[in-house]
Short mmCIF file of C-alpha atoms in Angstrom, two decimals:
data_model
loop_
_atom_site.label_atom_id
_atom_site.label_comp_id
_atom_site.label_asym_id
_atom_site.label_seq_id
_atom_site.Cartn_x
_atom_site.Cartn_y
_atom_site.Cartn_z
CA UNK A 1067 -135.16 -18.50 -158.13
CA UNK A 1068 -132.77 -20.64 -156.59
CA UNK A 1069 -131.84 -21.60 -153.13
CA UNK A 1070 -127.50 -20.57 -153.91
CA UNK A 1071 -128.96 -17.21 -155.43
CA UNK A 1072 -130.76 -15.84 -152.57
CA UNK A 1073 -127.81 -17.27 -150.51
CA UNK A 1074 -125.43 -14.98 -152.65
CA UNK A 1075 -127.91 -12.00 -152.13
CA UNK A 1076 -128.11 -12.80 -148.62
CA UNK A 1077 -124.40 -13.19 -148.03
CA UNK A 1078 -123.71 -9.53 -149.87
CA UNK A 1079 -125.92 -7.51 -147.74
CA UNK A 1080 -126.61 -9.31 -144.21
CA UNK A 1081 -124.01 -9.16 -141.66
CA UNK A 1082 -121.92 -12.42 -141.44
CA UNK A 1083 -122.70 -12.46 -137.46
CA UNK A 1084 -126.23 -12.90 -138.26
CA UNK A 1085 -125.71 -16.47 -140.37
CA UNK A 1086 -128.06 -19.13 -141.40
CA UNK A 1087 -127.19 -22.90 -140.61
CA UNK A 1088 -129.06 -24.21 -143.88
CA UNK A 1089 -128.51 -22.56 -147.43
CA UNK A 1090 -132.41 -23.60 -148.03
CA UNK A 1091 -134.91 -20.34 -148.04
CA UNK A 1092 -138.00 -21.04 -147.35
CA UNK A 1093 -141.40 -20.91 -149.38
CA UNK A 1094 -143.97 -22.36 -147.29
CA UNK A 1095 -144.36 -24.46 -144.10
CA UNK A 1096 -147.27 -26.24 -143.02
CA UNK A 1097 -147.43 -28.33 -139.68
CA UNK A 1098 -144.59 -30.20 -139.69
CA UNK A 1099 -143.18 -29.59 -143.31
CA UNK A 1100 -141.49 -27.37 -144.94
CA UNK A 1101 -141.00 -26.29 -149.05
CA UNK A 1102 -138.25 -24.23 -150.41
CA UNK A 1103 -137.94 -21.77 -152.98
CA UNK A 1104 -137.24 -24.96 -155.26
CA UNK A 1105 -139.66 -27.33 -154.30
CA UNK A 1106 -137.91 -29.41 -152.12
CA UNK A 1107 -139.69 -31.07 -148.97
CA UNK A 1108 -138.07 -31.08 -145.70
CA UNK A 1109 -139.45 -33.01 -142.22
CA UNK A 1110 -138.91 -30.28 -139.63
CA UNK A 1111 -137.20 -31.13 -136.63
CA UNK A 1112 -136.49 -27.77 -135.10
CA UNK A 1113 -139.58 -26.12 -135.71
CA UNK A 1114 -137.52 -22.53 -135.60
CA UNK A 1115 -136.07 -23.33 -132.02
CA UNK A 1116 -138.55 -24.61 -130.36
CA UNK A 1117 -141.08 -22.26 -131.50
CA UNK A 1118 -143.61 -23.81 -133.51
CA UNK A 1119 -144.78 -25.60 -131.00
CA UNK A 1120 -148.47 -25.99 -132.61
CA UNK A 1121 -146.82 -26.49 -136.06
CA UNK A 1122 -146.45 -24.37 -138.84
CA UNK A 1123 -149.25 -22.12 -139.88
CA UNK A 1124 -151.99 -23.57 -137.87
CA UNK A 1125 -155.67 -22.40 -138.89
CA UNK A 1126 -156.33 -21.70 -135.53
CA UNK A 1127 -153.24 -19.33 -135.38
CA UNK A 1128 -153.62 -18.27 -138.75
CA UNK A 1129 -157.26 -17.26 -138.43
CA UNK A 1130 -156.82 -14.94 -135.57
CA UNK A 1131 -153.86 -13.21 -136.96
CA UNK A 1132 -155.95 -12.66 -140.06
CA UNK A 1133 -159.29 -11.19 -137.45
CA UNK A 1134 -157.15 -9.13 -135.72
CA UNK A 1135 -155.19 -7.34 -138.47
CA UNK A 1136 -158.49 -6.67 -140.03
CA UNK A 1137 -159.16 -4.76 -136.38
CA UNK A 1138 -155.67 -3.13 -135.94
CA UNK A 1139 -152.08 -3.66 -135.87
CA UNK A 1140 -150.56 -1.30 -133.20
CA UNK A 1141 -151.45 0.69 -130.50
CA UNK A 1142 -148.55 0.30 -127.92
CA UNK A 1143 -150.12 -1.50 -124.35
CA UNK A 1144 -148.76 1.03 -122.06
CA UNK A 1145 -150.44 3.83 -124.08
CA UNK A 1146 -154.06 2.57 -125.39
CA UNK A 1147 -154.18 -1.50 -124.35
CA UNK A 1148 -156.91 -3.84 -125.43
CA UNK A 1149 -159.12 -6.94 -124.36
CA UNK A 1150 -156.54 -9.83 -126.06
CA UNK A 1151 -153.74 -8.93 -123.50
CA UNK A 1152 -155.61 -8.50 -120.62
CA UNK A 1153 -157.05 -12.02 -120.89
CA UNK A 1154 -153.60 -13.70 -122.13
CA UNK A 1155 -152.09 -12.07 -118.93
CA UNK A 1156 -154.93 -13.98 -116.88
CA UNK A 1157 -154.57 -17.08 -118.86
CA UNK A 1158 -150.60 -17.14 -118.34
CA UNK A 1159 -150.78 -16.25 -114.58
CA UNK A 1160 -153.02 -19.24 -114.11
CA UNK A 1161 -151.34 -21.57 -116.36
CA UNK A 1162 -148.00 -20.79 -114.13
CA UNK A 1163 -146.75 -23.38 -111.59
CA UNK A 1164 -147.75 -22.54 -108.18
CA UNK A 1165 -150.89 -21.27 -106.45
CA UNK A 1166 -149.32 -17.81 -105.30
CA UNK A 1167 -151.26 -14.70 -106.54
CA UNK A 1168 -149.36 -13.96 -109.96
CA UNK A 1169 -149.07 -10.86 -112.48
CA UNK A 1170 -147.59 -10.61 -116.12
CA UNK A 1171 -145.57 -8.48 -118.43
CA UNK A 1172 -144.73 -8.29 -122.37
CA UNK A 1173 -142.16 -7.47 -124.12
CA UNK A 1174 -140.86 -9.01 -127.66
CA UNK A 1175 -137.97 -11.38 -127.21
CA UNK A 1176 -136.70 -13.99 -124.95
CA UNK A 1177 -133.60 -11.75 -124.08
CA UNK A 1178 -135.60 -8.69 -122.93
CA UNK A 1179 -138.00 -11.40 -120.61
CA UNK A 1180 -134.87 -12.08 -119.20
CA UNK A 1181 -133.26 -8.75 -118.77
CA UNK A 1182 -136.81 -7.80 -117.39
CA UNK A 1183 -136.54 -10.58 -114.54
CA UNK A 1184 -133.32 -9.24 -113.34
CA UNK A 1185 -134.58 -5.63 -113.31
CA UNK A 1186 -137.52 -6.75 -111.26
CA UNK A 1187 -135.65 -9.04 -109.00
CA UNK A 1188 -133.02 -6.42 -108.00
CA UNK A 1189 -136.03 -3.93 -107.47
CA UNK A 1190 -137.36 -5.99 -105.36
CA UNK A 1191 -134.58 -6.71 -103.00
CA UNK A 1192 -132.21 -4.05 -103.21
CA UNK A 1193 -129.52 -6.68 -104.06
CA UNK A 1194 -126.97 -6.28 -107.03
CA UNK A 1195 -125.75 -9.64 -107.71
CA UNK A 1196 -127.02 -12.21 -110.32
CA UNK A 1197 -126.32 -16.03 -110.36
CA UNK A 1198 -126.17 -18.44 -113.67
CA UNK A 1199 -125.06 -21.74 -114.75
CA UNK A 1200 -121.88 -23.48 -116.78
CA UNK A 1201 -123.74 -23.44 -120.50
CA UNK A 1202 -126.89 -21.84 -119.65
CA UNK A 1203 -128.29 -19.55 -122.60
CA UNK A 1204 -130.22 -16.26 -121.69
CA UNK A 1205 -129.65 -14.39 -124.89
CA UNK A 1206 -127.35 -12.12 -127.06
CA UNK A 1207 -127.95 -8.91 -125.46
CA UNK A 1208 -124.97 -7.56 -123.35
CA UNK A 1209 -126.64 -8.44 -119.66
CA UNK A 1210 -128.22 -11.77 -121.36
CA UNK A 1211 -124.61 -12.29 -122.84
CA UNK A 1212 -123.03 -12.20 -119.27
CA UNK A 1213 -125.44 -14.45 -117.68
CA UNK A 1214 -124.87 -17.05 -120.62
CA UNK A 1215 -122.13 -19.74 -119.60
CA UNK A 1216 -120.32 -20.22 -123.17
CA UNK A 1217 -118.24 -18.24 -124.48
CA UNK A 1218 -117.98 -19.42 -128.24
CA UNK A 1219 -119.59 -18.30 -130.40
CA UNK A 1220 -122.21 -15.96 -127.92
CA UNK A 1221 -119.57 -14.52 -125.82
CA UNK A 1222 -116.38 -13.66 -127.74
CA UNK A 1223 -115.64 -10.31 -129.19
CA UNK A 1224 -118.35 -8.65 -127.32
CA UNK A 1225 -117.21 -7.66 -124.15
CA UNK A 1226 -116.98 -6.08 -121.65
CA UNK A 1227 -120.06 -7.19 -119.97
CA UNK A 1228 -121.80 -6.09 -117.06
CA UNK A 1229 -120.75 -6.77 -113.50
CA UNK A 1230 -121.95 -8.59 -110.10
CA UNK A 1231 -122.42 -11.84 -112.86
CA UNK A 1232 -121.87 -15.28 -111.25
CA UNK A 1233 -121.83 -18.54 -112.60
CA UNK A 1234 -121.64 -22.12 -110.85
CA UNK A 1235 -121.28 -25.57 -112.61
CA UNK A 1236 -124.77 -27.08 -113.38
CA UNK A 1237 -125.78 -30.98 -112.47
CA UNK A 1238 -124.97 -33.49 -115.11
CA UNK A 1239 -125.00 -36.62 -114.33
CA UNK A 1240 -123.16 -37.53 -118.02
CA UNK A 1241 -120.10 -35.17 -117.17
CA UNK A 1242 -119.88 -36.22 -113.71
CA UNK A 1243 -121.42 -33.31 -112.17
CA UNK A 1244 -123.34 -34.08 -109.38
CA UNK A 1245 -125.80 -32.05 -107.64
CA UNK A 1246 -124.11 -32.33 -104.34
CA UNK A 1247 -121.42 -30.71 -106.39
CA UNK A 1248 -123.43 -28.36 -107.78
CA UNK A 1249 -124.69 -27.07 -104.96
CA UNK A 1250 -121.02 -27.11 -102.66
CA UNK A 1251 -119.96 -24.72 -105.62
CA UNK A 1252 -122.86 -22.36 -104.64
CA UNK A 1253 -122.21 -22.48 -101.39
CA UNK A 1254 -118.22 -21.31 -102.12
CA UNK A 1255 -119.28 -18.68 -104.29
CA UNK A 1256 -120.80 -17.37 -101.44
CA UNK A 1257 -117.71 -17.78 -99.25
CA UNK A 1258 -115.79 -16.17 -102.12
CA UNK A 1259 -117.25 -13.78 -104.82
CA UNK A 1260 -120.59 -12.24 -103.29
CA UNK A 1261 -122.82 -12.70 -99.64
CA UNK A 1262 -126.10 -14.08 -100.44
CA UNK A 1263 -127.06 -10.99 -98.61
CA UNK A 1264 -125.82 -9.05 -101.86
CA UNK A 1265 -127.65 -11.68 -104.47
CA UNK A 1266 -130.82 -10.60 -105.79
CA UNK A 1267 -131.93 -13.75 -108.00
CA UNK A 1268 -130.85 -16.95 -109.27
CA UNK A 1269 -131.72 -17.98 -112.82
CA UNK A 1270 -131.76 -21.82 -114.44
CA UNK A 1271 -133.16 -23.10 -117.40
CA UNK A 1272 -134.85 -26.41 -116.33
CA UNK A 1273 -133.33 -28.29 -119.18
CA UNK A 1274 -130.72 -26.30 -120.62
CA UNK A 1275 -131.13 -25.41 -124.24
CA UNK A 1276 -128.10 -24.78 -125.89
CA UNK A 1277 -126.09 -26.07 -123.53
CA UNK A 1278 -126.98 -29.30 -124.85
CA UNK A 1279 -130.58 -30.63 -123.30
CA UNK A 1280 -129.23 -31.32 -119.93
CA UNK A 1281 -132.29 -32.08 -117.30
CA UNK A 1282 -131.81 -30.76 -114.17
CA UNK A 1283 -132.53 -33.04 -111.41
CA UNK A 1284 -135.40 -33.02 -109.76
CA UNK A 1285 -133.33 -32.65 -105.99
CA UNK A 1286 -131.43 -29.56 -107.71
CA UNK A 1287 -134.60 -27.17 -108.46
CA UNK A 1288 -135.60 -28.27 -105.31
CA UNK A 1289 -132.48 -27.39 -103.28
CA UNK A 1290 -132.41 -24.29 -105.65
CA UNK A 1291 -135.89 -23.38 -103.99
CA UNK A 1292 -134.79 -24.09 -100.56
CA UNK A 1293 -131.77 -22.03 -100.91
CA UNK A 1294 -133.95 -19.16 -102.80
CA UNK A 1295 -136.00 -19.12 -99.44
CA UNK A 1296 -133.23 -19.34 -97.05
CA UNK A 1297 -131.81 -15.80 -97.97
CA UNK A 1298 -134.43 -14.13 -99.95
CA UNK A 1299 -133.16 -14.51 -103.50
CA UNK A 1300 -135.47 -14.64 -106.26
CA UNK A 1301 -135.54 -17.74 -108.30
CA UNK A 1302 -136.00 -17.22 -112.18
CA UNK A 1303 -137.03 -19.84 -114.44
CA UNK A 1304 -136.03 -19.83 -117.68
CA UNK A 1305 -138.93 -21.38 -119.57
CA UNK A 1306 -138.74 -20.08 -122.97
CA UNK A 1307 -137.26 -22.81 -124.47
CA UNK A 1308 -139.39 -25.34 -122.15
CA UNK A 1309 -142.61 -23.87 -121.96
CA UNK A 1310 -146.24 -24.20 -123.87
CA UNK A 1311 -146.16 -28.26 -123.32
CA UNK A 1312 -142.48 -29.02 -124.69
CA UNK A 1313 -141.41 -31.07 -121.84
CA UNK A 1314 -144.55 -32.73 -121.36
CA UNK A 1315 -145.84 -30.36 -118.65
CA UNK A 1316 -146.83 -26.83 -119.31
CA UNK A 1317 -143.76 -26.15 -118.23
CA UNK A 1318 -140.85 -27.89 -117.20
CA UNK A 1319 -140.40 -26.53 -113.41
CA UNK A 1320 -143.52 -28.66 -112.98
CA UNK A 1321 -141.92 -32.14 -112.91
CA UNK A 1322 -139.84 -30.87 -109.69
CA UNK A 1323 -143.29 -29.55 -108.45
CA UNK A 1324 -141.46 -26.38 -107.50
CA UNK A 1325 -142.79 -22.91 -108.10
CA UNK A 1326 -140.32 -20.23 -109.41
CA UNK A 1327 -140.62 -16.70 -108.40
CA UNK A 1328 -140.57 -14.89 -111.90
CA UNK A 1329 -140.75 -17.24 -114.70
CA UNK A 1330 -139.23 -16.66 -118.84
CA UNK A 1331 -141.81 -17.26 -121.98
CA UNK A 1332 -141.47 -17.03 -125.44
CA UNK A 1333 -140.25 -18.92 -127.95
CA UNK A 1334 -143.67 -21.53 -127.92
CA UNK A 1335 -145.84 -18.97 -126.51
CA UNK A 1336 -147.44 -17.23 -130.13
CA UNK A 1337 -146.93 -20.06 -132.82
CA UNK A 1338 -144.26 -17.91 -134.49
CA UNK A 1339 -145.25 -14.52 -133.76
CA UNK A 1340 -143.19 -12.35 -131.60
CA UNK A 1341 -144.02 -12.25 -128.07
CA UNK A 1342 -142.54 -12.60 -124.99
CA UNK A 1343 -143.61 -12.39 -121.28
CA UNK A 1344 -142.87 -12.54 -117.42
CA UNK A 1345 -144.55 -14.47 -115.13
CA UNK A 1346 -144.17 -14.28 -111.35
CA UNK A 1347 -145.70 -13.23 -107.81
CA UNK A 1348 -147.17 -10.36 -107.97
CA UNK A 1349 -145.78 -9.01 -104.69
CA UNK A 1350 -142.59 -9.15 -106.53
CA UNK A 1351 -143.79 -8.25 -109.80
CA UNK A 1352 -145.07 -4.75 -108.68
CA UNK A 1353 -141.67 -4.02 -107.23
CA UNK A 1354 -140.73 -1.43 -110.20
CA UNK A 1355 -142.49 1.98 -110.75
CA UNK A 1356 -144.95 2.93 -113.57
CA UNK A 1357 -143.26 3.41 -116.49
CA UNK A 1358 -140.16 0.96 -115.56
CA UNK A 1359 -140.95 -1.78 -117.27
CA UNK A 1360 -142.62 -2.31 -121.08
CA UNK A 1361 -141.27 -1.70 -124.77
CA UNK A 1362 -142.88 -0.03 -127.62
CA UNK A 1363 -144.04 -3.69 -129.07
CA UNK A 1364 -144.47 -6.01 -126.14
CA UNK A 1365 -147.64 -7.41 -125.93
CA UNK A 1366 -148.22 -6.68 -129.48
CA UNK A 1367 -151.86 -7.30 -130.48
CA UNK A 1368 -151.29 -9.55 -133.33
CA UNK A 1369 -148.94 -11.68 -130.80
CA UNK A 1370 -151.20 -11.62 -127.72
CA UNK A 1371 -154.07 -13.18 -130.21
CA UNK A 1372 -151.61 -15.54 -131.62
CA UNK A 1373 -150.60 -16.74 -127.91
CA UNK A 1374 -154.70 -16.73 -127.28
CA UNK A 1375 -154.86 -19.14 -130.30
CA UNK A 1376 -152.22 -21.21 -128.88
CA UNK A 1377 -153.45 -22.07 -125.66
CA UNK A 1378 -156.36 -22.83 -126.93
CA UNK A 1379 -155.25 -25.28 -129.45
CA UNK A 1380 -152.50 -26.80 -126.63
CA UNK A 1381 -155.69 -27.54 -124.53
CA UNK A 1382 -157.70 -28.73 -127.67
CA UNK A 1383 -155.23 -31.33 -129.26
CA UNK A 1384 -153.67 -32.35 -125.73
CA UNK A 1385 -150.21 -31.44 -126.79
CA UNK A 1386 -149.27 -31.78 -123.50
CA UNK A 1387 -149.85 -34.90 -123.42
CA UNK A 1388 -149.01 -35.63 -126.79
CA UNK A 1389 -145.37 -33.86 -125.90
CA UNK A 1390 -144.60 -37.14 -123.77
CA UNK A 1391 -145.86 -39.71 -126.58
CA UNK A 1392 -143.39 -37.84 -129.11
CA UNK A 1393 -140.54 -38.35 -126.49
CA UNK A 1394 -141.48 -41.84 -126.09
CA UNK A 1395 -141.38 -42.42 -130.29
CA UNK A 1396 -138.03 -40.63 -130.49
CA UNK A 1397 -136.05 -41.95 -127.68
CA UNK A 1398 -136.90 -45.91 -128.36
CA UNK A 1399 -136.08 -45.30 -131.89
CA UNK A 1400 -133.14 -43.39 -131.27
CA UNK A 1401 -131.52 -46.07 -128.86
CA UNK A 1402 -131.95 -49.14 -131.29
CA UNK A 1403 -129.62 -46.36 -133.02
CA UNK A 1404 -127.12 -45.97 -130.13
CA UNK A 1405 -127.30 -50.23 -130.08
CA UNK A 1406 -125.78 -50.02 -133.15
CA UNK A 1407 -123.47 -47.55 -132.94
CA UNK A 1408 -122.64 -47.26 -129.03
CA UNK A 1409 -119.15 -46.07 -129.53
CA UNK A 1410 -120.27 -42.59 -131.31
CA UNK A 1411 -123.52 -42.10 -129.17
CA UNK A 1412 -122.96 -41.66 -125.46
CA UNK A 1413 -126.23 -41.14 -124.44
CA UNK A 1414 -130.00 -40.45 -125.38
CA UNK A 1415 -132.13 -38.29 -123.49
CA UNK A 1416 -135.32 -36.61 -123.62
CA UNK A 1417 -138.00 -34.73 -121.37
CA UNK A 1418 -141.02 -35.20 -123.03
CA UNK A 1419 -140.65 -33.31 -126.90
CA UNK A 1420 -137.04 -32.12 -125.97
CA UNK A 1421 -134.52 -34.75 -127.39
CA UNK A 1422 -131.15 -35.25 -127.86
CA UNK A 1423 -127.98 -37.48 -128.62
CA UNK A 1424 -124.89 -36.99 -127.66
CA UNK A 1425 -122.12 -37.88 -130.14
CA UNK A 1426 -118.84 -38.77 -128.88
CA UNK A 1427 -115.98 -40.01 -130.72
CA UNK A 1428 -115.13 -43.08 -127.91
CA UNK A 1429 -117.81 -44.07 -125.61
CA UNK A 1430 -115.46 -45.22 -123.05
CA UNK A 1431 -113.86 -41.76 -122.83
CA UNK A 1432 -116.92 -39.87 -123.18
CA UNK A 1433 -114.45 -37.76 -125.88
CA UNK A 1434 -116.70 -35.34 -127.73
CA UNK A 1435 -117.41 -35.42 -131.39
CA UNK A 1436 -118.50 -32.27 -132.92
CA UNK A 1437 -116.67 -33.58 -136.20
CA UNK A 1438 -119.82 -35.61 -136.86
CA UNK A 1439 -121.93 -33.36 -135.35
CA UNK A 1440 -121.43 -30.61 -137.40
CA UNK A 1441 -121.18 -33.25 -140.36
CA UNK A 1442 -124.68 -33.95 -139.82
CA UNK A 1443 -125.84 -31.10 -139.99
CA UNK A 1444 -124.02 -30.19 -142.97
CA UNK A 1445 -125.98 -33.04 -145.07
CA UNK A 1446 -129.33 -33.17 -142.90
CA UNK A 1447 -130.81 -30.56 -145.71
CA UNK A 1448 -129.67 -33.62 -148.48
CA UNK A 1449 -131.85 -35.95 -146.66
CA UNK A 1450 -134.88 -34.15 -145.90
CA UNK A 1451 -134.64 -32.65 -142.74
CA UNK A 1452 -133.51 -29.97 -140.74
CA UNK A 1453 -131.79 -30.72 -137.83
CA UNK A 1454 -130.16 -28.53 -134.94
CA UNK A 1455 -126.98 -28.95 -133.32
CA UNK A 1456 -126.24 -27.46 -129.77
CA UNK A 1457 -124.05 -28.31 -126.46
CA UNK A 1458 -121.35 -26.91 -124.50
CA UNK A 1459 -119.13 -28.74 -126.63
CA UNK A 1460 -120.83 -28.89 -129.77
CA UNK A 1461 -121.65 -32.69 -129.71
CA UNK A 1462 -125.41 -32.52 -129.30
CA UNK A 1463 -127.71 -33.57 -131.91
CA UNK A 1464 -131.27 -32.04 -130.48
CA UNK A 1465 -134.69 -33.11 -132.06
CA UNK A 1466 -137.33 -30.32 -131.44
CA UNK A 1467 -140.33 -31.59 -133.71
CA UNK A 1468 -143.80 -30.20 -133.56
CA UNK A 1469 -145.75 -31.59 -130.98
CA UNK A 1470 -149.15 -31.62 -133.56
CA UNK A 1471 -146.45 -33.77 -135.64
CA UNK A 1472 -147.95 -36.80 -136.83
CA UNK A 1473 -146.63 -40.69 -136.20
CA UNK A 1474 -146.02 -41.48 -140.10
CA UNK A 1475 -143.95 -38.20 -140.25
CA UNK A 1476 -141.78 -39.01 -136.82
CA UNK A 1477 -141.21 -42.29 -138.20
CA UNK A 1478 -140.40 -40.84 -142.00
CA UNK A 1479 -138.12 -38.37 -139.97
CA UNK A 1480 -136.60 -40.80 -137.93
CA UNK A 1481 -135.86 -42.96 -140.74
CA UNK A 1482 -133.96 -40.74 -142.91
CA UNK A 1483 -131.68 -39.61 -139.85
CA UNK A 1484 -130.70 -43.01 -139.23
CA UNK A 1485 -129.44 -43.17 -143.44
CA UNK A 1486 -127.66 -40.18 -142.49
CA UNK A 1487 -126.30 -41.29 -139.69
CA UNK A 1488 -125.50 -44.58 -140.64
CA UNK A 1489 -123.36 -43.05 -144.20
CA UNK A 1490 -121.47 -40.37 -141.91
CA UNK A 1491 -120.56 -42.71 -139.45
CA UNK A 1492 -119.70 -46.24 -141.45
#
């Protein structure tokens, strides 16, 4: 079996819209490693989006998988529930910023957490209208689509898409986008498109994913809180790509020391296994009817233990912690890299385990490059490692690596980008 023969099966019977970035399948992955079908070694720096946050196939995660299948698989927790999600809810309502009085839900994906928030937040007020950000990603279902501020390739073909959807540019200091500017936008939406009398929530990713790892300042969440208050909108963060000790807190909304009313996991939350959840006051959370919210697998057993195992091994190992040290390893290495080659990287940034370059084709311009980008990409699989792209302009480079990743592997990783680099862009 060969990796180009499963890629010929593959291309025959899976839709093209569903593609893979990396012609390499897969036959086992442990921590940060993984083997394919050939027996080929790869240093994982994307960890399937942010996902594997505890590494691949982690005996902790492995061994309560393996207990509870032995138990059962499926029972549906809105028709018989069970002990494992019941003490993941209280686990996740304590672990979320703030010291209001919290509840949780569960569903399977990112995209339904997210379509769940806005159902609860217009339940709650009575409002219709929804808020997002230039190159924010919420998902690829039709409402997630319309909150998500890129078009290409998320976007196009797929309308129409559900109304009362606003969007305002978000703070980057590397584009010239200020957060005064930011926030003036806001405040003409509201002169021009919808009251804030008519807008039922607000939702930001705290460093935007896709978009291209943008941090929002710490003076934007804030005034994002403030403004939440002023006219009783609901503030959603969008955690899933942030959460479970990526950024070096639990999650990222922490560093502003802000508390969000309804809050996005997934991604992190199970060690691969799919589970999602929403996180918020409970005096909002309660604002739909029995029966309104829930999905025939959220809160599946097998995840809920997963996400128990998880925890537990993020409090164990101090990834956390450990999140910031990884940061610290990537972005000194990464900017004796931009020393060398300032006029194709315009900038290095990281919070905590969330890292990226940007890639520009003249530094004085701030052009972007997705040329090279995409280049990189192309021939990170030749060197070892799989890399993800992302931005709202496809120049992004973005280094996800497990945060139970050792030192020797970083530096192995790092290492073998830098020949790749160095050979694409000499």
């Amino acid at each position: 079996m060969t990796n180009s023969s499963l890629q010929d099966r593959k291309v025959k019977v899976i839709a093209r819209g569903q593609g893979n970035v990396y012609p390499v399948y897969v036959d086992k992955a442990l921590n940060a490693e993984l083997w394919d079908v050939e027996g080929h070694r790869y240093i994982d720096f994307g960890t399937g989006i942010a996902v594997c946050n505890t590494g691949h196939s982690h005996p902790k995660v492995v061994a309560a998988v393996k207990a509870q299948l032995d138990k059962f698989s499926h029972t549906c927790v809105m028709i018989n529930p069970y002990e494992s999600a019941v003490e993941l809810a209280e686990k996740l309502t304590e672990l979320a910023p703030g010291d209001s009085d919290k509840k949780a839900i569960f569903v399977t994906t990112g995209a339904e957490a997210v379509e769940n928030c806005v159902k609860i937040a217009r339940a709650h007020t009575g409002r219709r209208g929804v808020i997002a950000f230039n190159g924010g990603f919420h998902g690829r279902t039709n409402l997630t689509m319309a909150l998500t501020g890129k078009i290409s390739p998320y976007k196009h073909l797929f309308g129409p898409f559900p109304g009362d959807i606003y969007h305002a540019p978000f703070p980057m200091a590397y584009h010239d986008v200020s957060v005064k500017e930011s926030l003036k936008a806001l405040d003409n939406l509201f002169k021009v498109d919808i009251a804030p009398s008519d807008v039922a929530a607000i939702i930001v990713e705290p460093v935007q994913g896709e978009g291209g790892f943008y941090i929002a300042p710490v003076a934007f969440l804030q005034a994002l809180r403030s403004l939440c208050d002023q006219h009783g909108i609901v503030l959603i963060a969008d955690e899933i790509q942030t959460g479970f000790g990526r950024t070096g807190k639990m999650f990222s909304f922490e560093h502003a020391d802000v508390e969000p009313d309804l809050i996005t996991m997934a991604k992190g939350i199970a060690g691969g296994f799919p589970i999602a959840a929403v996180v918020g006051k409970s005096e909002i959370m309660d604002a739909p009817l029995p029966g309104g919210l829930g999905g025939t697998y959220g809160g599946s057993p097998v995840g809920c233990v997963a996400a128990l195992a998880v925890l537990e091994i993020i409090a164990e190992e101090k990834l956390v912690q450990r999140a910031d040290q990884i940061g610290q390893i990537f972005n000194e290495q990464l900017t004796l890299l931009q020393s060398s080659y300032s006029h194709l990287i315009g900038e290095v940034r990281n919070q905590g385990a969330m890292i990226a370059i940007e890639l520009v084709s003249n530094a004085d311009s701030e052009q972007p490059n997705p040329a090279l980008t995409q280049a990189i990409i192309a021939k990170a699989a030749e060197h070892g490692l799989i890399l993800l792209a992302c931005g709202f302009y496809g120049n992004v480079i973005r280094f996800l690596p497990a945060l139970t990743i050792s030192d020797e592997l970083i530096y192995e990783g790092l290492n073998k980008f830098n020949q790749l680099f160095s050979k694409l862009a000499d």
